[in-house]
Amino acid sequence: MAAPTSDPSEARQRDAERTRAEILEVATLEFADKGYAGARVDEIAARTSTTKRMIYYYFGGKEQLYLAALENAYSVIRDMEREVDVEGLDPVEAIRRLAELTFDHHESHPNFLRLVSIENIHRAEHLAKSDLLPRLADPALGVLDRILERGRAAGLFREDVDALDVHMVISSFCVFRTANRYTFQAIFQRDMLDPARREHYRRMLGDLVINFLTAR
């Protein structure tokens, strides 16, 4: 007896998802490399297995494609933050684990930082139009809130610091290390992404955050 054939509509759906993912991947590289103004939809189409017309079909236009790439870049780290298992760790170790996650992500996703820098140049005018905007903060702050509550209840953490303060400290270190790599190296002759110094900086970040939270 012949094996049942797959549903053609499901196959088309899978093809559409693959095509959309490919476009997003290439668009992320293009926007991160050339900025919003410099990126060209024609070039993105030429580097994918689709056409400019299909890009407009999937995303609507250049601005919508840029916003989708930006949302996708943010969603990657937010999904990682949501999935990190810190409930079984004591508050100090949980904070360190979350800081290390951000450190690892920003190091391995430099295009995320470039997109964020580009959007700051545009004063977040595109991101402000995102339907996902209300959900882009929740995972990071939610996880941090729970850790801080446990730390304060145990008498470990200071009371005058909130989750957004901690998020800002962690992000500042991780963004600076990657985004300012070349100017820092030119001025001080030190590569902040030198593999020989990686564990030193990773541990340093955790120490900074913990010392900040436990200072009296």
mmCIF file of C-alpha atoms in Angstrom:
data_model
loop_
_atom_site.group_PDB
_atom_site.id
_atom_site.type_symbol
_atom_site.label_atom_id
_atom_site.label_comp_id
_atom_site.label_asym_id
_atom_site.label_seq_id
_atom_site.Cartn_x
_atom_site.Cartn_y
_atom_site.Cartn_z
ATOM 1 C CA MET A 1 0.000 0.000 0.000
ATOM 2 C CA ALA A 2 1.377 3.406 -0.952
ATOM 3 C CA ALA A 3 2.434 5.725 1.821
ATOM 4 C CA PRO A 4 0.112 8.698 2.328
ATOM 5 C CA THR A 5 1.272 11.876 0.628
ATOM 6 C CA SER A 6 1.876 14.955 2.711
ATOM 7 C CA ASP A 7 -0.644 17.770 2.731
ATOM 8 C CA PRO A 8 0.287 20.259 -0.039
ATOM 9 C CA SER A 9 -0.857 23.178 2.106
ATOM 10 C CA GLU A 10 1.510 22.115 4.895
ATOM 11 C CA ALA A 11 4.384 21.845 2.423
ATOM 12 C CA ARG A 12 3.636 25.352 1.125
ATOM 13 C CA GLN A 13 3.512 26.648 4.685
ATOM 14 C CA ARG A 14 6.921 25.120 5.453
ATOM 15 C CA ASP A 15 8.354 26.613 2.250
ATOM 16 C CA ALA A 16 6.949 30.020 3.166
ATOM 17 C CA GLU A 17 8.450 29.828 6.660
ATOM 18 C CA ARG A 18 11.850 28.838 5.255
ATOM 19 C CA THR A 19 11.738 31.656 2.710
ATOM 20 C CA ARG A 20 10.740 34.212 5.325
ATOM 21 C CA ALA A 21 13.515 33.029 7.665
ATOM 22 C CA GLU A 22 16.080 33.248 4.855
ATOM 23 C CA ILE A 23 14.997 36.774 3.981
ATOM 24 C CA LEU A 24 15.219 37.823 7.638
ATOM 25 C CA GLU A 25 18.685 36.353 8.003
ATOM 26 C CA VAL A 26 20.043 38.152 4.952
ATOM 27 C CA ALA A 27 18.187 41.375 5.801
ATOM 28 C CA THR A 28 19.715 41.368 9.283
ATOM 29 C CA LEU A 29 23.205 41.198 7.768
ATOM 30 C CA GLU A 30 22.411 43.900 5.218
ATOM 31 C CA PHE A 31 20.894 46.357 7.706
ATOM 32 C CA ALA A 32 23.599 45.682 10.318
ATOM 33 C CA ASP A 33 26.323 46.261 7.727
ATOM 34 C CA LYS A 34 24.902 49.264 5.861
ATOM 35 C CA GLY A 35 22.320 50.791 8.186
ATOM 36 C CA TYR A 36 18.686 51.463 7.412
ATOM 37 C CA ALA A 37 19.364 54.155 4.822
ATOM 38 C CA GLY A 38 22.173 52.282 3.071
ATOM 39 C CA ALA A 39 20.521 48.867 2.844
ATOM 40 C CA ARG A 40 18.827 47.967 -0.435
ATOM 41 C CA VAL A 41 15.931 45.551 -0.864
ATOM 42 C CA ASP A 42 17.275 44.710 -4.328
ATOM 43 C CA GLU A 43 20.530 43.535 -2.753
ATOM 44 C CA ILE A 44 18.683 41.475 -0.147
ATOM 45 C CA ALA A 45 16.653 39.815 -2.906
ATOM 46 C CA ALA A 46 19.800 39.108 -4.918
ATOM 47 C CA ARG A 47 21.351 37.316 -1.936
ATOM 48 C CA THR A 48 18.312 35.118 -1.300
ATOM 49 C CA SER A 49 16.391 32.565 -3.323
ATOM 50 C CA THR A 50 13.490 34.973 -3.794
ATOM 51 C CA THR A 51 12.602 38.251 -5.489
ATOM 52 C CA LYS A 52 12.007 41.850 -4.445
ATOM 53 C CA ARG A 53 8.323 41.324 -5.173
ATOM 54 C CA MET A 54 8.203 38.335 -2.812
ATOM 55 C CA ILE A 55 9.971 40.309 -0.084
ATOM 56 C CA TYR A 56 7.261 42.955 -0.330
ATOM 57 C CA TYR A 57 4.658 40.194 -0.294
ATOM 58 C CA TYR A 58 6.016 38.739 2.958
ATOM 59 C CA PHE A 59 6.903 41.978 4.742
ATOM 60 C CA GLY A 60 5.177 44.878 2.999
ATOM 61 C CA GLY A 61 8.172 47.131 2.384
ATOM 62 C CA LYS A 62 11.667 48.129 3.440
ATOM 63 C CA GLU A 63 10.666 49.658 6.773
ATOM 64 C CA GLN A 64 8.554 46.643 7.709
ATOM 65 C CA LEU A 65 11.422 44.321 6.764
ATOM 66 C CA TYR A 66 13.870 46.340 8.871
ATOM 67 C CA LEU A 67 11.463 46.294 11.815
ATOM 68 C CA ALA A 68 10.970 42.535 11.451
ATOM 69 C CA ALA A 69 14.756 42.033 11.510
ATOM 70 C CA LEU A 70 15.029 44.223 14.599
ATOM 71 C CA GLU A 71 12.173 42.416 16.370
ATOM 72 C CA ASN A 72 13.669 39.051 15.511
ATOM 73 C CA ALA A 73 17.068 40.091 16.878
ATOM 74 C CA TYR A 74 15.512 41.176 20.168
ATOM 75 C CA SER A 75 13.352 38.061 20.351
ATOM 76 C CA VAL A 76 16.416 35.755 20.244
ATOM 77 C CA ILE A 77 17.847 37.045 23.511
ATOM 78 C CA ARG A 78 14.432 37.386 25.120
ATOM 79 C CA ASP A 79 13.717 33.715 24.364
ATOM 80 C CA MET A 80 17.072 32.781 25.895
ATOM 81 C CA GLU A 81 16.294 34.794 29.032
ATOM 82 C CA ARG A 82 12.888 33.183 29.303
ATOM 83 C CA GLU A 83 14.338 29.679 29.099
ATOM 84 C CA VAL A 84 17.248 30.113 31.520
ATOM 85 C CA ASP A 85 16.667 27.945 34.595
ATOM 86 C CA VAL A 86 17.650 30.015 37.633
ATOM 87 C CA GLU A 87 14.955 28.956 40.098
ATOM 88 C CA GLY A 88 17.103 26.184 41.539
ATOM 89 C CA LEU A 89 20.094 28.483 42.073
ATOM 90 C CA ASP A 90 20.721 30.733 45.044
ATOM 91 C CA PRO A 91 20.096 34.426 44.183
ATOM 92 C CA VAL A 92 23.787 35.349 43.873
ATOM 93 C CA GLU A 93 24.546 32.499 41.473
ATOM 94 C CA ALA A 94 21.299 33.154 39.563
ATOM 95 C CA ILE A 95 22.284 36.780 38.931
ATOM 96 C CA ARG A 96 25.726 35.676 37.798
ATOM 97 C CA ARG A 97 24.194 33.106 35.423
ATOM 98 C CA LEU A 98 21.925 35.720 33.849
ATOM 99 C CA ALA A 99 24.820 38.157 33.438
ATOM 100 C CA GLU A 100 26.887 35.444 31.762
ATOM 101 C CA LEU A 101 24.017 34.628 29.406
ATOM 102 C CA THR A 102 23.906 38.260 28.230
ATOM 103 C CA PHE A 103 27.704 38.310 27.931
ATOM 104 C CA ASP A 104 27.685 35.185 25.751
ATOM 105 C CA HIS A 105 24.792 36.364 23.605
ATOM 106 C CA HIS A 106 26.189 39.817 22.843
ATOM 107 C CA GLU A 107 29.595 38.380 22.000
ATOM 108 C CA SER A 108 28.131 35.819 19.583
ATOM 109 C CA HIS A 109 25.514 38.167 18.043
ATOM 110 C CA PRO A 110 27.396 41.336 17.015
ATOM 111 C CA ASN A 111 24.748 42.106 14.398
ATOM 112 C CA PHE A 112 22.196 42.494 17.190
ATOM 113 C CA LEU A 113 24.310 45.272 18.701
ATOM 114 C CA ARG A 114 24.781 46.930 15.322
ATOM 115 C CA LEU A 115 21.030 46.933 14.710
ATOM 116 C CA VAL A 116 20.379 48.387 18.165
ATOM 117 C CA SER A 117 23.004 51.089 17.561
ATOM 118 C CA ILE A 118 21.440 51.925 14.205
ATOM 119 C CA GLU A 119 17.984 52.148 15.738
ATOM 120 C CA ASN A 120 19.295 54.491 18.426
ATOM 121 C CA ILE A 121 20.612 56.744 15.668
ATOM 122 C CA HIS A 122 17.019 56.835 14.423
ATOM 123 C CA ARG A 123 15.796 57.581 17.996
ATOM 124 C CA ALA A 124 13.852 54.283 18.043
ATOM 125 C CA GLU A 125 11.326 55.680 15.573
ATOM 126 C CA HIS A 126 10.914 52.286 13.895
ATOM 127 C CA LEU A 127 10.902 50.227 17.081
ATOM 128 C CA ALA A 128 8.208 52.483 18.518
ATOM 129 C CA LYS A 129 5.885 51.142 15.805
ATOM 130 C CA SER A 130 6.448 47.505 16.795
ATOM 131 C CA ASP A 131 3.456 45.456 17.913
ATOM 132 C CA LEU A 132 5.926 43.341 19.905
ATOM 133 C CA LEU A 133 7.337 46.309 21.837
ATOM 134 C CA PRO A 134 5.341 45.695 25.048
ATOM 135 C CA ARG A 135 6.656 42.117 25.163
ATOM 136 C CA LEU A 136 10.326 42.869 24.483
ATOM 137 C CA ALA A 137 11.031 43.916 28.080
ATOM 138 C CA ASP A 138 9.009 41.346 30.023
ATOM 139 C CA PRO A 139 11.276 38.260 29.950
ATOM 140 C CA ALA A 140 14.441 40.051 31.084
ATOM 141 C CA LEU A 141 12.775 42.073 33.814
ATOM 142 C CA GLY A 142 10.509 39.243 34.939
ATOM 143 C CA VAL A 143 13.402 36.866 35.565
ATOM 144 C CA LEU A 144 15.413 39.574 37.315
ATOM 145 C CA ASP A 145 12.474 40.618 39.495
ATOM 146 C CA ARG A 146 12.060 37.085 40.822
ATOM 147 C CA ILE A 147 15.778 36.731 41.575
ATOM 148 C CA LEU A 148 15.937 40.103 43.308
ATOM 149 C CA GLU A 149 12.876 39.296 45.427
ATOM 150 C CA ARG A 150 14.522 36.100 46.647
ATOM 151 C CA GLY A 151 17.798 37.898 47.291
ATOM 152 C CA ARG A 152 16.137 40.660 49.299
ATOM 153 C CA ALA A 153 14.081 38.160 51.277
ATOM 154 C CA ALA A 154 17.312 36.366 52.205
ATOM 155 C CA GLY A 155 18.929 39.623 53.278
ATOM 156 C CA LEU A 156 21.528 39.423 50.514
ATOM 157 C CA PHE A 157 20.578 42.262 48.164
ATOM 158 C CA ARG A 158 20.038 45.946 48.789
ATOM 159 C CA GLU A 159 16.477 47.295 48.690
ATOM 160 C CA ASP A 160 17.030 50.402 46.540
ATOM 161 C CA VAL A 161 17.830 48.622 43.268
ATOM 162 C CA ASP A 162 15.220 47.362 40.801
ATOM 163 C CA ALA A 163 15.366 44.939 37.898
ATOM 164 C CA LEU A 164 15.839 47.679 35.307
ATOM 165 C CA ASP A 165 18.879 48.993 37.210
ATOM 166 C CA VAL A 166 20.484 45.548 37.085
ATOM 167 C CA HIS A 167 19.566 45.032 33.428
ATOM 168 C CA MET A 168 21.179 48.388 32.594
ATOM 169 C CA VAL A 169 24.417 47.510 34.398
ATOM 170 C CA ILE A 170 24.693 44.128 32.655
ATOM 171 C CA SER A 171 23.808 45.491 29.221
ATOM 172 C CA SER A 172 26.183 48.444 29.559
ATOM 173 C CA PHE A 173 29.187 46.195 30.109
ATOM 174 C CA CYS A 174 28.257 43.707 27.379
ATOM 175 C CA VAL A 175 27.351 46.309 24.760
ATOM 176 C CA PHE A 176 30.449 48.422 25.408
ATOM 177 C CA ARG A 177 32.761 45.429 25.156
ATOM 178 C CA THR A 178 31.535 44.479 21.681
ATOM 179 C CA ALA A 179 30.307 47.753 20.166
ATOM 180 C CA ASN A 180 33.412 49.747 21.173
ATOM 181 C CA ARG A 181 35.910 47.025 20.427
ATOM 182 C CA TYR A 182 37.777 48.750 17.615
ATOM 183 C CA THR A 183 37.984 52.274 19.013
ATOM 184 C CA PHE A 184 39.063 50.908 22.412
ATOM 185 C CA GLN A 185 41.750 48.815 20.765
ATOM 186 C CA ALA A 186 42.991 51.749 18.663
ATOM 187 C CA ILE A 187 43.329 53.981 21.721
ATOM 188 C CA PHE A 188 44.478 51.515 24.386
ATOM 189 C CA GLN A 189 45.957 48.687 22.274
ATOM 190 C CA ARG A 190 43.747 46.133 23.995
ATOM 191 C CA ASP A 191 41.233 43.933 22.178
ATOM 192 C CA MET A 192 38.289 43.435 24.531
ATOM 193 C CA LEU A 193 37.296 40.346 22.534
ATOM 194 C CA ASP A 194 40.720 38.730 22.866
ATOM 195 C CA PRO A 195 39.968 35.041 23.680
ATOM 196 C CA ALA A 196 42.769 35.057 26.247
ATOM 197 C CA ARG A 197 40.889 37.660 28.284
ATOM 198 C CA ARG A 198 37.376 36.289 27.760
ATOM 199 C CA GLU A 199 36.941 34.430 31.038
ATOM 200 C CA HIS A 200 38.494 37.333 32.932
ATOM 201 C CA TYR A 201 35.860 39.736 31.534
ATOM 202 C CA ARG A 202 33.037 37.226 31.979
ATOM 203 C CA ARG A 203 33.925 36.777 35.651
ATOM 204 C CA MET A 204 34.499 40.508 36.027
ATOM 205 C CA LEU A 205 30.940 41.243 34.857
ATOM 206 C CA GLY A 206 29.452 38.847 37.392
ATOM 207 C CA ASP A 207 31.599 40.327 40.178
ATOM 208 C CA LEU A 208 30.578 43.879 39.263
ATOM 209 C CA VAL A 209 26.860 43.081 39.378
ATOM 210 C CA ILE A 210 27.054 41.066 42.600
ATOM 211 C CA ASN A 211 29.174 43.708 44.338
ATOM 212 C CA PHE A 212 26.693 46.366 43.210
ATOM 213 C CA LEU A 213 23.737 44.404 44.583
ATOM 214 C CA THR A 214 25.377 43.540 47.910
ATOM 215 C CA ALA A 215 26.929 46.982 48.623
ATOM 216 C CA ARG A 216 25.610 48.617 51.795
#
